[in-house]
Amino acid sequence: MRKPIIAGNWKMNKTASESKTLIEQLIPLLADVTEVDVVVCPPFVNVESAAAALKGSNIALGVQNMHYEQSGAYTGEIAPSMLVELGVQYVILGHSERRQFFGETDEGVNKKTRTAIEFGLKPIVCIGETLEEREAGITNEVVCKQTKLALLGLSESEAADVVLAYEPIWAIGTGVTATADDANETIAAIRASVKEAFSGDVAAKIRIQYGGSMKPGNVSELMAKPDIDGGLIGGAALKAEDFSKVVKF
Ligand code: PEP
């Protein structure tokens, strides 16, 4: 049985004080949640204060990116050891906004995934098709290729511990959600590609989230589907009440 995981991707929103306020609002709302892994991913500069605010709570801390090298001359980048020292547990990798605006490639995402695992960070690896790819009928081909490339070179136990986030790009931040049946069908295809690349055991264990305008009004329908193991939440993660409703689907 896979434990659901709901992660809030705050993107480039919330100052340090706003992050602290949101966390202080979330903690009592989510205090009784034991059956879902809950993660919040604030911007880098707020990570230290967020870690302090989250201490002792059942909410884990994640970030939205990291570099694949351990240290060195990479101006403006963040190394995995810096995150580990601050108590970060999860790292979102290969979000479509990073692929689209910052030139991230499948190869880079694979390097980051391997480094994250090496440092004990749990990767949340994002994959998803564009509207053009969906309309061309190549969704499964695209997302299964992204999945296999992201997980390349991992052992079975490492792959089983990765979280995948299937996010159709046309559904992110648009208010348009994939239907629960469509999302489940694509996620089932992703799971089948994990089976092909690793084994049935890894495919049965790996958690695959849906992301793309998931919110209080559609979360229960999506989470009722057998292959959907959670959500990566953008807009609805920015308000404590909305996010807690999603977590308590
Ligand atoms: C996201 O950025 O990962 C996301 C799913 O955003 P939204 O929920 O706003 O569509």
XYZ file of C-alpha atoms and ligand atoms in Angstrom:
259
model
C 0.000 0.000 0.000
C 1.490 3.340 -1.053
C 1.195 6.223 1.432
C -0.254 9.306 -0.271
C 2.012 12.333 -0.501
C 0.801 15.908 -0.956
C 3.464 18.552 -1.585
C 2.997 22.309 -1.854
C 5.176 24.051 -4.420
C 5.163 27.696 -3.405
C 7.201 28.687 -6.490
C 8.439 32.319 -6.358
C 5.839 33.333 -3.782
C 5.974 34.283 -0.101
C 8.582 36.384 1.690
C 10.246 34.962 4.806
C 7.627 36.454 7.117
C 4.776 35.318 4.835
C 6.264 31.809 4.732
C 6.410 31.739 8.531
C 2.784 32.901 8.796
C 1.579 30.269 6.329
C 3.422 27.528 8.201
C 2.031 28.720 11.530
C -1.461 28.530 10.035
C -0.875 25.073 8.526
C 0.533 23.358 11.619
C -2.697 23.305 13.694
C -4.847 22.591 10.628
C -2.771 19.508 9.765
C -1.759 18.356 13.244
C -4.009 15.284 13.151
C -2.869 14.071 9.711
C -1.031 10.761 9.932
C -2.072 8.913 6.773
C -0.620 11.363 4.274
C 2.953 12.609 3.909
C 2.784 16.403 3.782
C 5.571 18.547 2.325
C 5.937 22.293 1.801
C 8.505 23.735 -0.594
C 9.180 27.429 0.061
C 11.724 29.521 -1.886
C 15.385 28.936 -0.956
C 15.880 32.138 1.050
C 13.042 31.142 3.370
C 14.253 27.610 4.003
C 16.095 28.297 7.246
C 13.197 30.150 8.873
C 10.720 27.602 7.490
C 12.772 24.784 9.045
C 12.602 26.512 12.421
C 8.847 27.100 12.096
C 8.219 23.450 11.063
C 10.259 21.937 13.905
C 8.307 19.271 15.796
C 5.440 19.293 13.273
C 4.291 16.519 10.937
C 5.039 18.659 7.864
C 8.262 17.949 5.980
C 10.405 20.589 4.317
C 11.241 20.518 0.622
C 12.802 22.857 -1.916
C 12.127 23.546 -5.581
C 15.526 22.798 -7.159
C 19.204 22.138 -6.417
C 22.472 21.734 -8.298
C 23.838 18.310 -9.199
C 27.403 19.091 -8.136
C 28.418 18.899 -4.497
C 30.075 22.345 -4.402
C 32.165 24.626 -6.576
C 32.148 27.533 -8.974
C 28.443 27.597 -9.902
C 27.370 31.165 -9.197
C 23.830 31.469 -7.912
C 23.333 27.737 -7.365
C 22.516 25.713 -4.238
C 24.352 22.519 -3.250
C 22.708 19.459 -1.705
C 24.807 19.591 1.486
C 23.481 23.118 2.169
C 19.951 21.752 2.071
C 20.666 18.705 4.190
C 22.251 20.836 6.908
C 19.072 22.916 7.144
C 16.843 19.860 7.545
C 15.461 19.715 4.006
C 14.040 16.268 3.150
C 12.531 16.620 -0.333
C 13.615 18.333 -3.536
C 11.412 19.037 -6.553
C 13.437 18.349 -9.713
C 12.700 19.056 -13.352
C 9.547 21.107 -12.793
C 8.160 22.099 -16.190
C 8.769 25.784 -15.397
C 12.444 24.992 -14.907
C 12.525 22.944 -18.109
C 10.706 25.721 -19.997
C 12.370 28.871 -18.616
C 15.747 27.671 -17.351
C 16.771 25.110 -19.935
C 16.627 22.015 -17.732
C 17.068 18.790 -19.662
C 16.300 15.133 -18.970
C 20.019 14.554 -18.576
C 20.358 17.327 -15.989
C 17.311 16.065 -14.119
C 18.878 12.598 -13.979
C 22.139 14.035 -12.597
C 20.224 15.972 -9.955
C 18.142 12.920 -9.047
C 21.272 10.832 -8.504
C 22.950 13.546 -6.425
C 19.832 14.089 -4.312
C 19.694 10.378 -3.482
C 23.405 10.329 -2.695
C 22.770 13.069 -0.110
C 19.702 11.412 1.386
C 17.242 13.878 -0.146
C 14.003 12.482 -1.596
C 13.507 13.674 -5.183
C 10.082 14.678 -6.468
C 10.740 14.354 -10.198
C 8.338 16.204 -12.493
C 7.323 14.938 -15.906
C 4.571 16.017 -18.251
C 3.521 16.717 -21.803
C 2.748 19.981 -23.591
C -0.651 20.635 -25.141
C 0.842 20.090 -28.607
C 2.188 16.698 -27.549
C -1.189 15.729 -26.057
C -2.997 16.791 -29.226
C -0.509 14.829 -31.320
C -1.402 11.719 -29.311
C 2.124 11.188 -27.966
C 1.514 11.868 -24.248
C 2.457 8.401 -23.021
C 5.521 8.252 -25.227
C 6.756 11.615 -23.914
C 6.163 11.014 -20.214
C 7.483 7.440 -20.235
C 10.677 8.620 -21.946
C 11.103 11.418 -19.386
C 10.541 8.897 -16.578
C 13.092 6.400 -17.845
C 15.704 9.108 -18.446
C 15.168 10.663 -14.998
C 15.617 7.293 -13.260
C 18.515 6.081 -15.410
C 21.293 4.390 -13.426
C 19.375 4.109 -10.147
C 19.206 0.842 -8.233
C 15.801 -0.742 -7.658
C 15.616 0.446 -4.054
C 16.658 3.978 -5.047
C 14.060 4.137 -7.813
C 11.312 2.829 -5.531
C 11.963 5.724 -3.151
C 11.667 8.464 -5.780
C 8.398 10.377 -6.006
C 7.245 11.130 -9.550
C 4.911 14.043 -10.260
C 2.930 13.742 -13.474
C 2.054 17.297 -14.433
C 0.460 17.930 -17.832
C 1.988 21.311 -18.664
C -1.285 22.659 -20.055
C -2.918 22.072 -16.650
C -0.357 23.895 -14.515
C -1.596 27.210 -13.132
C -4.353 27.356 -15.736
C -7.328 26.209 -13.687
C -7.770 23.412 -16.248
C -7.341 19.960 -14.720
C -6.862 16.686 -16.541
C -9.922 14.526 -15.959
C -9.373 12.003 -13.206
C -9.630 9.189 -15.775
C -7.076 10.793 -18.116
C -4.651 11.513 -15.254
C -5.002 7.956 -13.950
C -4.514 6.457 -17.399
C -1.297 8.409 -18.000
C -0.004 7.633 -14.510
C -0.730 3.937 -15.098
C 1.349 4.160 -18.285
C 4.183 5.812 -16.321
C 3.985 3.014 -13.749
C 4.167 0.443 -16.548
C 7.314 2.141 -17.859
C 8.864 1.884 -14.378
C 8.051 -1.827 -14.423
C 9.730 -2.134 -17.806
C 12.845 -0.244 -16.676
C 13.129 -1.850 -13.227
C 10.606 -4.426 -11.976
C 7.024 -4.985 -10.932
C 8.094 -4.514 -7.341
C 9.517 -1.027 -8.012
C 6.434 -0.112 -10.055
C 4.175 -1.198 -7.185
C 6.157 0.844 -4.650
C 6.960 4.091 -6.479
C 4.603 6.958 -5.628
C 3.262 8.999 -8.528
C 1.529 12.300 -7.859
C -0.748 14.250 -10.143
C -0.114 17.994 -10.483
C -1.964 20.664 -12.434
C -4.678 22.789 -10.837
C -5.380 20.217 -8.119
C -7.526 21.961 -5.514
C -10.148 21.335 -2.805
C -12.911 20.948 -5.420
C -11.279 18.178 -7.470
C -8.842 16.448 -5.116
C -11.157 13.672 -3.910
C -12.078 12.610 -7.431
C -8.427 12.497 -8.470
C -7.269 10.736 -5.299
C -9.982 8.089 -5.691
C -8.127 6.750 -8.732
C -5.985 3.691 -8.055
C -2.735 4.915 -9.612
C -2.765 8.488 -8.260
C -0.748 8.577 -5.044
C -0.871 12.256 -4.197
C -0.544 15.738 -5.562
C 1.969 18.440 -6.327
C 0.063 21.609 -5.583
C 0.879 25.118 -6.818
C -1.835 27.762 -6.478
C -3.862 25.915 -3.847
C -0.769 25.555 -1.649
C -0.545 29.287 -1.023
C -3.538 29.493 1.317
C -3.568 27.412 4.506
C -7.239 26.569 4.264
C -7.065 25.390 0.643
C -3.909 23.348 1.190
C -5.253 21.689 4.327
C -8.442 20.765 2.472
C -6.364 19.170 -0.275
C -4.271 17.253 2.269
C -7.447 16.028 3.977
C -9.032 14.866 0.715
C 2.798 23.066 -9.994
O 3.386 24.101 -10.156
O 3.457 22.048 -9.794
C 1.333 23.063 -10.074
C 0.722 21.912 -10.146
O 0.704 24.268 -10.067
P -0.902 24.505 -9.998
O -1.422 23.638 -8.899
O -1.045 25.967 -9.698
O -1.446 24.128 -11.323
